[in-house]
Short mmCIF file of C-alpha atoms in Angstrom, two decimals:
data_model
loop_
_atom_site.label_atom_id
_atom_site.label_comp_id
_atom_site.label_asym_id
_atom_site.label_seq_id
_atom_site.Cartn_x
_atom_site.Cartn_y
_atom_site.Cartn_z
CA UNK Y 1 180.65 -42.04 -137.41
CA UNK Y 2 177.22 -43.61 -137.77
CA UNK Y 3 174.22 -41.72 -136.44
CA UNK Y 4 171.31 -43.72 -135.05
CA UNK Y 5 168.24 -41.50 -135.08
CA UNK Y 6 164.84 -41.84 -133.46
CA UNK Y 7 161.99 -42.20 -135.98
CA UNK Y 8 159.37 -41.69 -133.25
CA UNK Y 9 160.81 -38.63 -131.49
CA UNK Y 10 158.09 -36.27 -132.77
CA UNK Y 11 155.42 -38.29 -130.94
CA UNK Y 12 156.69 -36.48 -127.86
CA UNK Y 13 155.67 -32.87 -128.44
CA UNK Y 14 154.63 -30.99 -125.34
CA UNK Y 15 152.12 -28.17 -125.47
CA UNK Y 16 153.25 -26.17 -122.42
CA UNK Y 17 155.59 -26.40 -119.46
CA UNK Y 18 155.71 -24.67 -116.10
CA UNK Y 19 158.69 -22.28 -116.14
CA UNK Y 20 159.40 -19.87 -113.28
CA UNK Y 21 155.81 -19.90 -112.09
CA UNK Y 22 154.03 -19.51 -115.42
CA UNK Y 23 152.94 -21.70 -118.29
CA UNK Y 24 155.05 -21.16 -121.41
CA UNK Y 25 155.47 -22.99 -124.73
CA UNK Y 26 157.83 -25.95 -124.37
CA UNK Y 27 161.50 -25.27 -124.99
CA UNK Y 28 162.13 -28.93 -125.82
CA UNK Y 29 160.59 -29.30 -129.29
CA UNK Y 30 160.88 -31.74 -132.23
CA UNK Y 31 162.64 -29.11 -134.37
CA UNK Y 32 165.71 -29.52 -132.16
CA UNK Y 33 166.38 -32.97 -133.59
CA UNK Y 34 165.15 -32.05 -137.06
CA UNK Y 35 167.75 -29.28 -137.40
CA UNK Y 36 170.56 -31.64 -136.39
CA UNK Y 37 169.29 -34.30 -138.78
CA UNK Y 38 169.14 -31.79 -141.64
CA UNK Y 39 172.69 -30.62 -140.95
CA UNK Y 40 173.93 -34.20 -140.84
CA UNK Y 41 172.29 -34.83 -144.19
CA UNK Y 42 174.14 -31.78 -145.54
CA UNK Y 43 177.49 -32.69 -143.92
CA UNK Y 44 177.31 -36.45 -143.52
CA UNK Y 45 179.68 -37.98 -140.98
CA UNK Y 46 179.06 -41.62 -141.82
CA UNK Y 47 175.41 -42.15 -142.58
CA UNK Y 48 172.05 -42.11 -140.86
CA UNK Y 49 170.58 -45.34 -139.51
CA UNK Y 50 167.53 -46.52 -137.63
CA UNK Y 51 168.29 -48.53 -134.49
CA UNK Y 52 167.77 -52.25 -134.94
CA UNK Y 53 167.31 -53.48 -131.39
CA UNK Y 54 164.78 -56.18 -130.58
CA UNK Y 55 162.12 -55.57 -127.96
CA UNK Y 56 163.51 -58.18 -125.57
CA UNK Y 57 167.02 -56.76 -125.73
CA UNK Y 58 165.75 -53.20 -125.39
CA UNK Y 59 163.60 -54.01 -122.37
CA UNK Y 60 166.60 -55.70 -120.75
CA UNK Y 61 168.88 -52.71 -121.44
CA UNK Y 62 166.35 -50.28 -119.94
CA UNK Y 63 165.85 -52.53 -116.92
CA UNK Y 64 169.61 -52.48 -116.22
CA UNK Y 65 169.31 -48.74 -115.50
CA UNK Y 66 165.71 -47.97 -114.49
CA UNK Y 67 163.49 -49.50 -111.80
CA UNK Y 68 160.63 -51.72 -112.94
CA UNK Y 69 157.86 -49.85 -111.11
CA UNK Y 70 159.02 -46.62 -112.73
CA UNK Y 71 159.07 -47.96 -116.30
CA UNK Y 72 155.74 -49.70 -115.74
CA UNK Y 73 154.33 -46.35 -114.70
CA UNK Y 74 155.69 -44.60 -117.81
CA UNK Y 75 154.37 -47.32 -120.10
CA UNK Y 76 150.80 -46.90 -118.85
CA UNK Y 77 150.80 -43.27 -117.73
CA UNK Y 78 148.94 -41.75 -120.67
CA UNK Y 79 146.11 -44.27 -120.57
CA UNK Y 80 145.70 -43.63 -116.84
CA UNK Y 81 145.75 -39.87 -117.35
CA UNK Y 82 142.96 -40.05 -119.91
CA UNK Y 83 140.98 -42.56 -117.81
CA UNK Y 84 140.86 -39.98 -115.00
CA UNK Y 85 138.99 -37.58 -117.28
CA UNK Y 86 138.41 -37.99 -121.05
CA UNK Y 87 139.09 -34.25 -121.43
CA UNK Y 88 142.68 -34.97 -120.40
CA UNK Y 89 143.27 -36.30 -123.92
CA UNK Y 90 143.50 -32.66 -124.99
CA UNK Y 91 146.13 -31.64 -122.43
CA UNK Y 92 149.48 -32.95 -121.30
CA UNK Y 93 150.06 -34.50 -117.89
CA UNK Y 94 152.05 -32.38 -115.46
CA UNK Y 95 152.61 -33.20 -111.78
CA UNK Y 96 151.31 -30.95 -109.03
CA UNK Y 97 152.33 -32.74 -105.82
CA UNK Y 98 155.65 -34.28 -104.74
CA UNK Y 99 156.98 -36.19 -101.72
CA UNK Y 100 159.88 -34.24 -100.22
CA UNK Y 101 163.17 -35.92 -99.40
CA UNK Y 102 162.80 -36.12 -95.61
CA UNK Y 103 162.61 -39.74 -94.49
CA UNK Y 104 160.18 -38.87 -91.69
CA UNK Y 105 157.93 -36.61 -93.78
CA UNK Y 106 156.73 -38.74 -96.71
CA UNK Y 107 156.82 -42.39 -97.69
CA UNK Y 108 157.86 -43.41 -101.18
CA UNK Y 109 157.95 -47.17 -100.66
CA UNK Y 110 154.15 -47.48 -100.85
CA UNK Y 111 152.88 -46.92 -104.39
CA UNK Y 112 149.76 -44.69 -104.32
CA UNK Y 113 146.70 -45.78 -106.27
CA UNK Y 114 145.94 -42.20 -107.27
CA UNK Y 115 147.53 -41.36 -110.64
CA UNK Y 116 148.29 -37.75 -109.77
CA UNK Y 117 150.18 -38.93 -106.70
CA UNK Y 118 152.21 -41.42 -108.72
CA UNK Y 119 152.95 -38.78 -111.35
CA UNK Y 120 154.48 -36.67 -108.59
CA UNK Y 121 156.25 -39.62 -107.00
CA UNK Y 122 158.18 -40.34 -110.19
CA UNK Y 123 159.04 -36.74 -111.16
CA UNK Y 124 161.02 -33.86 -109.74
CA UNK Y 125 159.70 -30.84 -111.65
CA UNK Y 126 156.60 -29.43 -113.31
CA UNK Y 127 158.32 -28.58 -116.56
CA UNK Y 128 158.38 -32.01 -118.19
CA UNK Y 129 155.00 -32.67 -119.82
CA UNK Y 130 154.01 -36.26 -120.48
CA UNK Y 131 151.77 -37.03 -123.46
CA UNK Y 132 150.40 -39.87 -125.57
CA UNK Y 133 153.66 -40.50 -127.43
CA UNK Y 134 156.16 -39.96 -124.62
CA UNK Y 135 156.81 -43.61 -123.80
CA UNK Y 136 157.12 -44.63 -127.46
CA UNK Y 137 159.52 -41.77 -128.17
CA UNK Y 138 161.62 -42.34 -125.05
CA UNK Y 139 161.82 -46.08 -125.65
CA UNK Y 140 162.92 -45.59 -129.26
CA UNK Y 141 165.54 -43.16 -127.99
CA UNK Y 142 166.91 -45.82 -125.66
CA UNK Y 143 167.17 -48.11 -128.69
CA UNK Y 144 169.38 -45.49 -130.36
CA UNK Y 145 171.66 -45.52 -127.32
CA UNK Y 146 171.92 -49.31 -127.34
CA UNK Y 147 172.58 -49.39 -131.09
CA UNK Y 148 175.34 -46.77 -130.72
CA UNK Y 149 176.95 -48.74 -127.88
CA UNK Y 150 176.90 -51.89 -129.99
CA UNK Y 151 178.45 -50.04 -132.91
CA UNK Y 152 181.32 -48.81 -130.75
CA UNK Y 153 181.81 -52.19 -129.10
CA UNK Y 154 181.98 -53.70 -132.58
CA UNK Y 155 185.06 -51.63 -133.41
CA UNK Y 156 183.82 -48.21 -134.50
CA UNK Y 157 185.68 -45.33 -132.93
CA UNK Y 158 182.44 -43.41 -132.33
CA UNK Y 159 178.68 -43.41 -132.84
CA UNK Y 160 175.96 -40.82 -132.27
CA UNK Y 161 172.56 -41.48 -130.69
CA UNK Y 162 170.45 -38.64 -132.08
CA UNK Y 163 167.28 -38.75 -130.09
CA UNK Y 164 164.80 -36.82 -128.05
CA UNK Y 165 163.42 -36.48 -125.47
CA UNK Y 166 166.87 -36.08 -123.90
CA UNK Y 167 167.98 -38.29 -121.03
CA UNK Y 168 170.61 -37.13 -118.58
CA UNK Y 169 168.21 -35.77 -115.91
CA UNK Y 170 166.29 -39.07 -115.68
CA UNK Y 171 167.28 -41.20 -112.70
CA UNK Y 172 166.62 -44.82 -111.82
CA UNK Y 173 163.04 -44.01 -110.80
CA UNK Y 174 162.32 -40.41 -111.73
CA UNK Y 175 161.91 -38.06 -114.67
CA UNK Y 176 162.42 -34.31 -115.03
CA UNK Y 177 164.33 -31.76 -117.05
CA UNK Y 178 162.51 -33.00 -120.19
CA UNK Y 179 164.08 -36.47 -119.62
CA UNK Y 180 162.34 -39.82 -119.10
CA UNK Y 181 164.89 -42.54 -119.90
CA UNK Y 182 168.59 -41.89 -119.41
CA UNK Y 183 170.11 -42.58 -122.82
CA UNK Y 184 173.69 -41.89 -121.74
CA UNK Y 185 173.40 -44.21 -118.75
CA UNK Y 186 171.78 -46.90 -120.90
CA UNK Y 187 174.68 -46.63 -123.36
CA UNK Y 188 177.26 -46.77 -120.56
CA UNK Y 189 175.63 -49.82 -118.99
CA UNK Y 190 175.34 -51.50 -122.40
CA UNK Y 191 179.08 -50.98 -122.92
CA UNK Y 192 179.75 -52.56 -119.52
CA UNK Y 193 177.52 -55.50 -120.33
CA UNK Y 194 179.28 -55.95 -123.68
CA UNK Y 195 182.59 -56.35 -121.87
CA UNK Y 196 184.13 -52.91 -121.35
CA UNK Y 197 185.68 -52.95 -117.91
CA UNK Y 198 185.65 -49.24 -117.09
CA UNK Y 199 183.35 -46.72 -118.74
CA UNK Y 200 183.38 -42.97 -118.22
CA UNK Y 201 180.45 -40.62 -118.79
CA UNK Y 202 181.56 -37.05 -119.55
CA UNK Y 203 178.53 -34.76 -119.59
CA UNK Y 204 179.02 -31.44 -121.40
CA UNK Y 205 175.43 -30.17 -121.19
CA UNK Y 206 174.93 -26.78 -119.49
CA UNK Y 207 172.79 -28.45 -116.82
CA UNK Y 208 174.14 -31.01 -114.39
CA UNK Y 209 173.49 -34.65 -115.30
CA UNK Y 210 171.81 -35.39 -111.98
CA UNK Y 211 170.10 -38.55 -113.20
CA UNK Y 212 173.33 -40.09 -114.46
CA UNK Y 213 175.14 -39.21 -111.25
CA UNK Y 214 172.39 -40.85 -109.18
CA UNK Y 215 172.44 -44.04 -111.24
CA UNK Y 216 176.19 -44.64 -110.91
CA UNK Y 217 176.97 -42.84 -107.64
CA UNK Y 218 177.90 -45.96 -105.68
CA UNK Y 219 179.77 -47.77 -108.46
CA UNK Y 220 183.46 -47.94 -109.26
CA UNK Y 221 183.13 -49.33 -112.79
CA UNK Y 222 181.46 -46.25 -114.29
CA UNK Y 223 182.93 -42.82 -113.64
CA UNK Y 224 180.63 -39.82 -114.04
CA UNK Y 225 182.01 -36.37 -114.86
CA UNK Y 226 179.88 -33.27 -115.46
CA UNK Y 227 180.77 -29.70 -116.49
CA UNK Y 228 177.76 -27.49 -115.82
CA UNK Y 229 176.25 -24.31 -114.45
CA UNK Y 230 176.71 -23.92 -110.72
CA UNK Y 231 173.68 -25.47 -108.96
CA UNK Y 232 173.71 -22.60 -106.47
CA UNK Y 233 171.96 -20.61 -109.21
CA UNK Y 234 171.27 -23.04 -112.07
CA UNK Y 235 168.84 -25.91 -112.69
CA UNK Y 236 168.53 -28.63 -111.41
CA UNK Y 237 169.72 -26.80 -108.26
CA UNK Y 238 169.76 -29.71 -105.78
CA UNK Y 239 172.68 -31.73 -107.17
CA UNK Y 240 175.93 -31.03 -108.98
CA UNK Y 241 178.14 -29.51 -106.29
CA UNK Y 242 181.90 -30.07 -106.39
CA UNK Y 243 181.93 -31.96 -103.08
CA UNK Y 244 179.74 -34.77 -104.45
CA UNK Y 245 182.44 -37.39 -105.06
CA UNK Y 246 180.54 -40.68 -104.99
CA UNK Y 247 179.70 -43.00 -102.11
CA UNK Y 248 180.58 -46.50 -100.98
CA UNK Y 249 182.38 -48.36 -103.76
CA UNK Y 250 181.86 -45.30 -105.96
CA UNK Y 251 183.66 -42.84 -103.69
CA UNK Y 252 186.08 -40.83 -105.82
CA UNK Y 253 184.44 -41.81 -109.11
CA UNK Y 254 182.09 -38.83 -109.50
CA UNK Y 255 183.51 -35.46 -110.53
CA UNK Y 256 181.45 -32.29 -110.78
CA UNK Y 257 182.91 -29.11 -112.26
CA UNK Y 258 180.34 -26.35 -111.64
CA UNK Y 259 181.00 -23.03 -113.37
CA UNK Y 260 179.32 -19.64 -112.87
CA UNK Y 261 176.73 -18.26 -115.28
CA UNK Y 262 178.48 -16.18 -117.93
CA UNK Y 263 181.51 -18.48 -118.19
CA UNK Y 264 183.31 -18.05 -121.53
CA UNK Y 265 185.05 -20.60 -123.68
CA UNK Y 266 188.56 -20.26 -122.23
CA UNK Y 267 187.43 -21.19 -118.70
CA UNK Y 268 185.01 -23.81 -120.00
CA UNK Y 269 187.77 -25.35 -122.11
CA UNK Y 270 190.07 -25.51 -119.08
CA UNK Y 271 187.33 -27.41 -117.28
CA UNK Y 272 187.10 -29.84 -120.21
CA UNK Y 273 190.85 -30.44 -119.99
CA UNK Y 274 190.42 -31.27 -116.29
CA UNK Y 275 187.52 -33.59 -117.07
CA UNK Y 276 189.43 -35.47 -119.78
CA UNK Y 277 192.44 -35.83 -117.49
CA UNK Y 278 190.16 -37.39 -114.84
CA UNK Y 279 188.78 -39.84 -117.40
CA UNK Y 280 192.32 -40.80 -118.38
CA UNK Y 281 193.37 -41.25 -114.75
CA UNK Y 282 190.34 -43.49 -114.22
CA UNK Y 283 191.62 -45.79 -116.97
CA UNK Y 284 188.39 -45.84 -118.96
CA UNK Y 285 188.27 -48.10 -121.99
CA UNK Y 286 185.12 -46.48 -123.40
CA UNK Y 287 183.51 -43.06 -123.14
CA UNK Y 288 179.93 -41.77 -123.27
CA UNK Y 289 179.41 -38.06 -123.95
CA UNK Y 290 175.95 -36.65 -123.15
CA UNK Y 291 176.24 -33.89 -125.73
CA UNK Y 292 174.26 -30.86 -124.64
CA UNK Y 293 174.50 -27.90 -127.00
CA UNK Y 294 172.94 -25.48 -124.51
CA UNK Y 295 176.40 -24.11 -123.65
CA UNK Y 296 175.90 -21.90 -126.73
CA UNK Y 297 175.75 -18.16 -126.04
CA UNK Y 298 172.28 -17.83 -127.59
CA UNK Y 299 170.58 -20.53 -125.59
CA UNK Y 300 167.37 -19.16 -124.01
CA UNK Y 301 167.52 -21.14 -120.75
CA UNK Y 302 171.25 -21.41 -120.12
CA UNK Y 303 174.16 -19.10 -119.33
CA UNK Y 304 177.50 -19.99 -120.91
CA UNK Y 305 178.85 -18.09 -123.92
CA UNK Y 306 180.34 -20.59 -126.37
CA UNK Y 307 180.36 -19.61 -130.05
CA UNK Y 308 179.50 -21.96 -132.91
CA UNK Y 309 183.18 -22.15 -133.90
CA UNK Y 310 184.15 -23.23 -130.37
CA UNK Y 311 182.49 -26.59 -130.89
CA UNK Y 312 185.23 -27.47 -133.38
CA UNK Y 313 187.72 -27.26 -130.52
CA UNK Y 314 185.45 -29.30 -128.26
CA UNK Y 315 185.32 -32.05 -130.87
CA UNK Y 316 189.10 -32.08 -131.26
CA UNK Y 317 189.68 -32.25 -127.50
CA UNK Y 318 187.24 -35.13 -127.08
CA UNK Y 319 188.91 -36.99 -129.94
CA UNK Y 320 192.28 -36.54 -128.23
CA UNK Y 321 191.03 -38.74 -125.39
CA UNK Y 322 191.49 -41.63 -127.88
CA UNK Y 323 188.60 -43.69 -126.53
CA UNK Y 324 185.72 -45.48 -128.26
CA UNK Y 325 182.94 -42.94 -127.77
CA UNK Y 326 179.16 -42.87 -127.78
CA UNK Y 327 177.59 -39.43 -128.12
CA UNK Y 328 174.00 -38.92 -126.97
CA UNK Y 329 172.01 -35.82 -127.91
CA UNK Y 330 170.91 -33.89 -124.85
CA UNK Y 331 170.00 -30.19 -124.43
CA UNK Y 332 170.29 -27.22 -126.75
CA UNK Y 333 167.35 -24.85 -127.11
CA UNK Y 334 168.66 -22.20 -129.51
CA UNK Y 335 166.88 -24.23 -132.14
CA UNK Y 336 168.04 -22.45 -135.29
CA UNK Y 337 171.71 -22.96 -134.41
CA UNK Y 338 171.62 -26.36 -132.70
CA UNK Y 339 172.22 -28.34 -135.90
CA UNK Y 340 175.28 -26.35 -136.94
CA UNK Y 341 176.74 -26.45 -133.43
CA UNK Y 342 176.23 -30.20 -133.02
CA UNK Y 343 177.68 -31.11 -136.39
CA UNK Y 344 180.61 -28.72 -135.90
CA UNK Y 345 181.53 -30.80 -132.85
CA UNK Y 346 181.03 -34.16 -134.53
CA UNK Y 347 182.79 -33.15 -137.73
CA UNK Y 348 185.83 -31.87 -135.84
CA UNK Y 349 185.88 -35.07 -133.80
CA UNK Y 350 185.88 -37.19 -136.96
CA UNK Y 351 188.65 -35.11 -138.57
CA UNK Y 352 190.81 -35.58 -135.48
CA UNK Y 353 190.71 -39.35 -135.04
#
């Protein structure tokens, strides 16, 4: 299994985030990727590669998933932030105002001239700082996703897009949850564009993949499945309920499996069996796995209780689906253990195919 890693990920390094009403050091840090990279170097699964995706192809792949006015905003956001006040160069951009989702309360079709208003328009939380290197890092991460999709389409059984910032909370025109471009969705769409008829996205991050669900919610060619903490109590709170099944052409092609905080491996594993069965029933010919490692018992912002050894079983079960698979690196904030946990999963997957 080749790993395509992001050489620019450390350009995105937030100073602080808003968490439960107070400013705290960012949970999403460059060391997350560095620990996985170091463990892959120690237990290589097929080599480490930089993504070789041309700018034109990359722009086209991003545009297949994200709206133009949103990506144009991201591309110029830092310069606008600093232009508001030169002192802003020493602090990250965080939103402070948002339009609520009532069609009679706020308009989102008219793009405000004020930068702070646009920052709020395109975000859904105040915990995802934007800085000078965010766009470069996110764009390079999307290149990893495209490269991994191409590798799988070319005949490889699996490939890993090792990148940060993560992606699965980013929607067609919004960021949040530390995510700016949706790497899993970009990989899934790339597989469709390369000729795969039916692609499934099976999200195993602790937090619901709300961005991915939104992107594909009305489509029948990409099925989205997510195992996650119950949104009644867990972030991102406003999406991820079991009765969200898709709409229009996509009705029946979205499956959410919310689980209560404190869920152990036996119940989580049963949910994974259900998820894989749904993917098989869908008739997918390729699979994307947004691979969040924040299901680990020591994760500081999550609530499941998986052990490091459990990820071996997860890898074996995913391999048993017998589908060409792209893995994208998502959450996992118990930084010291994230490398071991991730490579346990990937190594077991490779042994089982």
